[in-house]
Amino acid sequence: MDIYHRSSTISGAMNRNKRLPLRAVTILLTILVAACPAQTKKIGDIELNLKKKAEELAQKYMIIDTHLDVPYRLKQKMEDISERTAEGDFDYPRAKKGGLNVAFVAVYVPAEYEGTGNAKKFADETIGMVEGFARTWPDKFVMARSVADVKKQFGWGGISLAMGIENGTCIEGSLANLKHFHDRGVRYITLAHSKANHICDSSFDPEHKWNGLSPFGVKVVAEMNRLGMIIDASHISDDTFYQIVELSKAPIVATHSSCRHFIPGFERNMSDEMIKLLAEKGGVIQINFGAMFISSQVRQQWADLEKKMDEYIETHNLEGQEKDDYTEQFKREHPLQRVHVSDVASHIEHVIELVGIDYVGLGSDFDGVGDNLPVGLEDASCYPNLIYELLKKGLTEEDIKKICSENLLRVWSQVEKIAHELQSSQ
Ligand SMILES: [Zn+2]
């Protein structure tokens, strides 16, 4: 979850760096066709074959996506996700078409729950909702708690649902609660969300309360290692990240972050230095598809619009429903620019160039970034389009397999193994 309200349908012009303007492409294609129709046909055939191959690979290999916000979406408006839904990014037919096998659904707890005493209850209710998906539609969804589960369930035909808590505020200062969530099947925790909490600081919060982890946060890291829970480096501040890298006995995962290289200064994404450290520790960065994570122009546009919105809200003292209505209307009237699926592929390519093929994967943030998704990557049916872009960049079948699931499975297995060792040595 990375925005709070769904923005309106986006109709802005595509915004792709290093691309020829559409007019120039059209002229070029016209010249090519006129000059050499056979050559053009050949190019067309190659593209068609790559597209076919991408579709095949999406179905052949396991695809794990480490961040989908479908529970949050269904809390706003319940829908039958066993059938194709009118709106939304994830449902069974879309996931099947896209070749998705394992969906880590986010048990998102808003930052406002910190210190209220209701955060654990809220998380427990969301977990109950996810379990309900598997109970209500057992032929389509099944819960997954381990690497063994997802491997066993691969090829069965349904979707494995794994759970990650987004915002450790629901631990409510108790390691017993942490164990409780592990017992309920939660396999990763994003330690903070948009604000600092009792565990650590947040990348979105200008106030750095702890300069990294709190004393309790240090204990949380150790206990997560012992229990076998993946520590999620998304949303946390840089200081927190560096401290976790030092402290954690197991590799860590950024479940839905992209590369700061493309958006300098945007702390929610990972810098090159951080990606290198993550890789040295054997971890993985799962690339977020949201345009605000992908393009600096969109990020800047969003920041400018947010500033205008905030100013208006403040000067007109808007609150409650009035504030929500104004925000919705403003966003409808000011659609964000769009990016393209190939821009997401560029982030993956950047990680590969930086640290190699073994440290990157997919963390879409579907149902968590509103209508802020790239052209060609609008919902869970679109993974083949991303694979196609990666094949076009020259990646091999073996590379695709690693990005789709093997890298993440390696980290998850390692987390399980280290937990086992820690528990045996006690
Ligand atoms: Zn998020």
XYZ file of C-alpha atoms and ligand atoms in Angstrom:
427
model
C 0.000 0.000 0.000
C 1.576 3.213 -1.086
C -1.209 5.709 -1.623
C -4.350 6.136 0.375
C -6.931 6.973 -2.256
C -7.406 5.623 -5.738
C -6.709 8.311 -8.270
C -8.906 8.878 -11.308
C -8.515 7.219 -14.699
C -5.272 8.403 -16.146
C -5.243 9.744 -19.659
C -2.006 11.715 -19.751
C 0.605 11.341 -22.449
C 3.059 8.497 -22.130
C 6.283 9.520 -20.611
C 9.185 7.467 -21.756
C 12.752 8.563 -21.588
C 15.200 7.658 -24.284
C 12.386 6.944 -26.736
C 11.694 8.361 -30.146
C 8.632 10.631 -30.320
C 5.611 8.785 -31.723
C 5.653 10.902 -34.909
C 9.286 10.011 -35.567
C 8.555 6.315 -35.018
C 5.633 6.465 -37.457
C 7.783 8.153 -40.138
C 10.572 5.635 -39.566
C 8.180 2.691 -39.868
C 6.661 4.132 -43.068
C 10.131 4.485 -44.618
C 11.060 0.948 -43.530
C 7.895 -0.602 -44.941
C 8.295 1.276 -48.223
C 11.992 0.470 -48.487
C 11.978 -3.117 -47.405
C 8.690 -4.867 -46.642
C 10.406 -8.246 -46.211
C 12.729 -6.873 -43.545
C 9.806 -5.303 -41.678
C 7.937 -8.599 -41.752
C 10.993 -10.317 -40.297
C 11.151 -7.810 -37.408
C 7.436 -8.352 -36.846
C 7.938 -12.131 -36.756
C 10.772 -11.836 -34.211
C 8.614 -9.675 -31.940
C 5.685 -12.070 -32.295
C 7.903 -15.041 -31.396
C 9.261 -13.212 -28.322
C 5.723 -12.408 -27.201
C 4.754 -16.057 -27.599
C 7.834 -17.128 -25.658
C 7.034 -14.643 -22.873
C 3.507 -16.087 -22.566
C 4.951 -19.619 -22.415
C 7.559 -18.759 -19.768
C 4.945 -17.022 -17.585
C 2.997 -20.287 -17.457
C 6.010 -22.615 -17.342
C 7.859 -21.079 -14.387
C 6.617 -20.167 -10.945
C 5.808 -16.471 -10.559
C 5.917 -15.044 -7.045
C 4.785 -11.477 -6.458
C 5.700 -10.263 -2.972
C 3.229 -7.417 -2.600
C -0.457 -7.252 -3.494
C -2.904 -5.081 -1.573
C -6.072 -6.962 -2.418
C -7.266 -7.204 1.230
C -7.126 -3.408 1.555
C -9.085 -3.019 -1.671
C -11.746 -5.515 -0.563
C -12.070 -3.760 2.780
C -13.204 -0.695 0.824
C -15.570 -2.712 -1.355
C -16.039 -6.488 -1.144
C -15.925 -8.348 -4.454
C -15.858 -11.971 -5.575
C -12.194 -12.340 -6.586
C -12.736 -15.933 -7.718
C -14.331 -14.369 -10.814
C -13.156 -11.487 -12.958
C -13.979 -8.304 -11.091
C -15.108 -5.078 -12.736
C -12.335 -3.084 -11.100
C -9.138 -3.892 -9.251
C -5.782 -5.345 -10.238
C -6.023 -8.847 -8.826
C -8.536 -11.676 -9.116
C -8.307 -15.377 -10.005
C -8.858 -15.070 -13.800
C -6.385 -12.191 -14.111
C -3.767 -14.010 -12.001
C -4.173 -17.233 -14.016
C -3.839 -15.384 -17.315
C -0.689 -13.670 -16.030
C 0.829 -16.944 -14.774
C 0.949 -15.805 -11.142
C 1.377 -18.748 -8.750
C 2.182 -17.197 -5.385
C 0.675 -13.927 -4.193
C 2.061 -12.423 -1.014
C -0.994 -10.461 0.094
C -0.384 -7.495 2.361
C -1.895 -7.390 5.813
C -1.717 -3.601 5.768
C -2.129 -1.678 9.017
C -2.427 2.124 8.608
C 0.172 4.161 10.511
C -2.622 5.886 12.471
C -3.106 2.656 14.446
C 0.238 3.129 16.233
C -0.292 3.335 19.971
C -4.086 3.024 19.790
C -4.211 -0.541 21.130
C -6.252 -1.602 18.075
C -3.461 -2.443 15.612
C -3.173 -6.150 16.482
C -6.940 -6.587 16.286
C -6.996 -4.864 12.901
C -4.212 -7.128 11.576
C -5.932 -10.249 12.949
C -9.167 -9.308 11.175
C -7.303 -8.850 7.888
C -5.593 -12.233 8.305
C -9.065 -13.708 8.894
C -10.210 -12.134 5.643
C -7.321 -13.678 3.665
C -7.960 -17.105 5.219
C -11.561 -16.585 4.140
C -10.479 -16.399 0.479
C -9.033 -19.920 0.714
C -12.042 -21.214 2.681
C -14.646 -19.683 0.361
C -12.939 -20.609 -2.928
C -10.853 -23.734 -2.095
C -10.580 -24.740 -5.746
C -8.893 -21.428 -6.554
C -6.906 -20.258 -3.530
C -4.849 -22.046 -0.904
C -2.748 -20.689 1.961
C 1.044 -21.091 1.835
C 3.318 -20.910 4.867
C 6.626 -22.253 3.571
C 8.837 -22.805 0.568
C 7.750 -26.461 0.705
C 4.080 -25.351 0.501
C 4.529 -23.186 -2.583
C 6.613 -25.844 -4.333
C 4.060 -28.547 -3.535
C 1.203 -26.328 -4.701
C 2.910 -25.218 -7.929
C 1.162 -26.755 -10.899
C -2.026 -27.473 -8.924
C -3.965 -24.824 -10.843
C -4.883 -22.480 -8.009
C -3.102 -19.528 -6.488
C -1.023 -19.880 -3.311
C -1.680 -17.056 -0.873
C 1.193 -16.135 1.439
C 0.917 -13.304 3.946
C 3.111 -10.341 4.783
C 2.251 -7.743 7.406
C 2.709 -4.190 6.146
C 3.542 -2.166 9.238
C 4.911 -3.761 12.394
C 2.822 -1.400 14.525
C 0.495 -4.381 15.139
C 3.220 -6.145 17.153
C 2.289 -3.639 19.871
C 5.590 -3.926 21.736
C 5.302 -7.657 22.437
C 7.513 -10.433 21.044
C 4.689 -12.837 21.961
C 2.530 -10.990 19.402
C 5.272 -11.458 16.825
C 5.151 -15.214 17.456
C 1.348 -15.074 17.301
C 1.545 -13.629 13.765
C 4.103 -16.230 12.749
C 1.793 -18.937 14.084
C -1.015 -17.487 11.989
C 1.136 -17.873 8.872
C 2.618 -14.419 8.353
C 5.996 -14.804 6.636
C 7.259 -11.263 6.289
C 6.855 -7.995 8.126
C 7.401 -4.520 6.703
C 8.663 -2.965 9.918
C 7.094 0.489 9.414
C 4.780 2.217 6.958
C 4.347 5.952 6.359
C 5.348 7.088 9.847
C 7.917 6.099 12.465
C 6.494 3.556 14.906
C 7.739 1.826 18.075
C 10.045 -0.384 15.979
C 11.834 2.013 13.625
C 11.790 5.092 11.385
C 9.994 5.375 8.058
C 11.290 6.622 4.707
C 8.147 8.735 4.286
C 8.442 10.413 7.705
C 10.697 13.491 7.901
C 10.899 13.031 11.666
C 13.525 10.407 12.458
C 12.470 9.412 15.926
C 15.070 6.679 16.515
C 17.727 7.342 13.874
C 17.013 3.790 12.728
C 15.755 0.985 14.932
C 14.332 1.532 18.413
C 15.711 -0.662 21.243
C 12.587 -2.826 20.831
C 13.181 -2.915 17.056
C 16.586 -4.511 17.677
C 14.804 -7.320 19.558
C 12.231 -7.657 16.764
C 14.993 -8.256 14.201
C 16.531 -11.019 16.350
C 13.167 -12.655 17.007
C 12.181 -12.541 13.331
C 15.449 -14.333 12.514
C 14.652 -16.936 15.183
C 11.060 -17.454 14.056
C 11.878 -17.565 10.336
C 10.147 -14.392 9.209
C 11.555 -12.368 6.324
C 12.492 -8.811 7.286
C 11.076 -6.404 4.710
C 13.268 -3.410 3.919
C 10.553 -1.506 2.021
C 9.177 1.655 3.652
C 11.902 1.906 6.315
C 14.412 4.765 6.575
C 17.972 4.390 5.283
C 19.363 4.324 8.847
C 17.012 1.483 9.731
C 18.106 -0.424 6.637
C 21.818 -0.127 7.437
C 21.258 -1.239 11.033
C 19.231 -4.273 9.943
C 21.935 -5.255 7.453
C 24.400 -5.218 10.366
C 22.141 -7.074 12.804
C 20.167 -9.625 10.808
C 21.544 -13.150 10.644
C 19.383 -13.860 7.599
C 19.172 -12.149 4.190
C 16.484 -9.474 3.848
C 14.011 -8.544 1.123
C 12.663 -5.234 -0.128
C 9.211 -6.609 -1.026
C 8.016 -3.624 -3.111
C 10.685 -1.002 -3.787
C 12.347 0.236 -6.966
C 15.683 1.892 -7.776
C 16.500 5.354 -6.387
C 18.922 5.694 -9.324
C 15.931 6.758 -11.482
C 14.427 9.098 -8.828
C 17.322 10.740 -6.981
C 16.509 11.623 -3.374
C 13.402 9.418 -3.152
C 14.127 7.475 0.041
C 11.236 5.019 -0.468
C 13.297 3.476 -3.310
C 16.696 1.826 -2.759
C 19.973 3.535 -3.571
C 22.702 1.706 -5.507
C 24.756 1.453 -2.315
C 21.835 -0.179 -0.494
C 21.161 -2.610 -3.354
C 24.834 -3.637 -3.257
C 24.658 -4.291 0.489
C 21.379 -6.158 0.126
C 22.977 -8.384 -2.516
C 26.156 -8.928 -0.461
C 23.896 -10.274 2.256
C 22.159 -12.545 -0.258
C 18.865 -10.626 -0.221
C 16.625 -9.469 -3.068
C 14.873 -6.299 -4.249
C 11.392 -6.920 -5.621
C 10.599 -4.107 -8.044
C 7.468 -2.014 -7.429
C 5.439 -1.310 -10.628
C 3.799 1.969 -9.497
C 4.707 4.900 -11.783
C 5.694 7.047 -8.790
C 8.421 4.472 -8.048
C 9.538 4.258 -11.647
C 9.723 7.788 -13.060
C 11.139 10.987 -11.564
C 8.754 13.079 -13.712
C 5.723 11.310 -12.256
C 7.195 11.535 -8.771
C 7.689 15.280 -9.201
C 4.219 15.742 -10.679
C 2.729 13.904 -7.698
C 4.746 15.982 -5.191
C 3.603 19.260 -6.859
C -0.040 18.188 -6.880
C 0.103 17.015 -3.277
C 1.524 20.389 -2.222
C -1.316 22.239 -3.980
C -3.894 19.912 -2.418
C -2.465 20.327 1.074
C -2.385 24.119 0.741
C -6.038 24.229 -0.309
C -7.090 21.869 2.497
C -5.270 23.987 5.036
C -6.509 27.391 3.898
C -10.114 26.128 3.664
C -9.943 24.095 6.898
C -11.293 20.979 5.191
C -11.869 17.918 7.370
C -13.514 14.467 7.210
C -15.819 13.778 4.265
C -15.346 17.271 2.847
C -11.584 16.724 2.707
C -11.986 13.276 1.096
C -14.409 14.610 -1.534
C -12.078 17.463 -2.402
C -9.071 15.100 -2.662
C -10.951 12.712 -4.957
C -12.152 15.529 -7.196
C -8.693 17.117 -7.352
C -7.116 13.831 -8.410
C -9.794 13.268 -11.039
C -9.069 16.685 -12.489
C -5.269 16.258 -12.351
C -4.396 12.823 -13.753
C -0.786 11.684 -13.436
C 1.380 10.966 -16.467
C 1.790 7.312 -17.360
C 4.894 5.187 -17.736
C 5.347 2.021 -19.815
C 6.030 -1.596 -18.839
C 9.470 -1.209 -20.473
C 10.321 1.419 -17.823
C 9.791 -1.224 -15.121
C 12.061 -3.567 -17.094
C 14.713 -0.809 -17.000
C 14.694 -0.886 -13.181
C 15.221 -4.667 -13.257
C 18.008 -4.184 -15.794
C 19.631 -1.590 -13.539
C 19.781 -4.018 -10.596
C 21.257 -6.701 -12.865
C 23.930 -4.306 -14.138
C 24.717 -3.297 -10.569
C 24.852 -6.644 -8.734
C 23.960 -9.444 -11.153
C 20.890 -11.524 -11.910
C 20.448 -13.187 -8.494
C 19.084 -10.262 -6.493
C 15.963 -8.946 -8.237
C 12.310 -9.983 -8.440
C 8.713 -8.789 -8.638
C 6.742 -6.829 -6.016
C 3.990 -5.158 -8.029
C 2.035 -3.305 -5.313
C -1.110 -4.249 -7.307
C -4.234 -2.786 -5.669
C -1.940 -0.526 -3.646
C -0.980 2.233 -6.084
C -4.381 3.207 -7.466
C -4.478 3.799 -11.212
C -0.786 4.626 -11.139
C 0.285 1.487 -13.042
C 2.257 1.430 -16.304
C 0.797 0.938 -19.770
C 1.044 -2.805 -20.385
C 1.248 -3.623 -16.688
C -2.221 -2.634 -15.535
C -3.104 -5.751 -13.565
C -2.116 -9.296 -12.580
C -2.746 -10.612 -16.101
C 0.207 -8.594 -17.444
C 3.351 -10.373 -16.156
C 4.003 -11.798 -19.683
C 4.340 -8.219 -21.008
C 7.132 -7.570 -18.510
C 8.819 -10.873 -19.395
C 8.601 -9.870 -23.070
C 10.373 -6.573 -22.334
C 13.093 -8.459 -20.446
C 13.552 -10.935 -23.315
C 13.862 -7.949 -25.668
C 16.722 -6.735 -23.471
C 18.477 -10.043 -24.106
C 17.718 -11.866 -20.858
C 17.728 -15.652 -21.059
C 15.094 -18.164 -19.984
C 17.261 -18.955 -16.945
C 17.347 -15.238 -16.021
C 13.552 -14.971 -16.279
C 13.143 -17.984 -14.004
C 15.310 -16.321 -11.349
C 13.455 -12.996 -11.514
C 10.019 -14.640 -11.443
C 10.625 -16.738 -8.324
C 13.980 -18.453 -7.837
C 15.721 -15.478 -6.258
C 12.950 -14.976 -3.743
C 12.733 -18.716 -3.010
C 16.476 -18.776 -2.307
C 16.096 -16.019 0.307
C 12.972 -17.555 1.860
C 14.714 -20.969 2.115
C 17.721 -19.326 3.735
C 15.472 -17.539 6.265
C 13.827 -20.885 7.111
C 17.213 -22.622 7.419
C 18.689 -19.965 9.716
C 15.593 -20.056 11.935
C 15.939 -23.807 12.196
C 19.607 -23.486 13.186
C 18.880 -20.753 15.739
C 16.097 -22.781 17.311
C 18.225 -25.963 17.411
C 21.104 -24.169 19.103
C 18.900 -22.870 21.926
Zn 3.699 -0.198 0.637
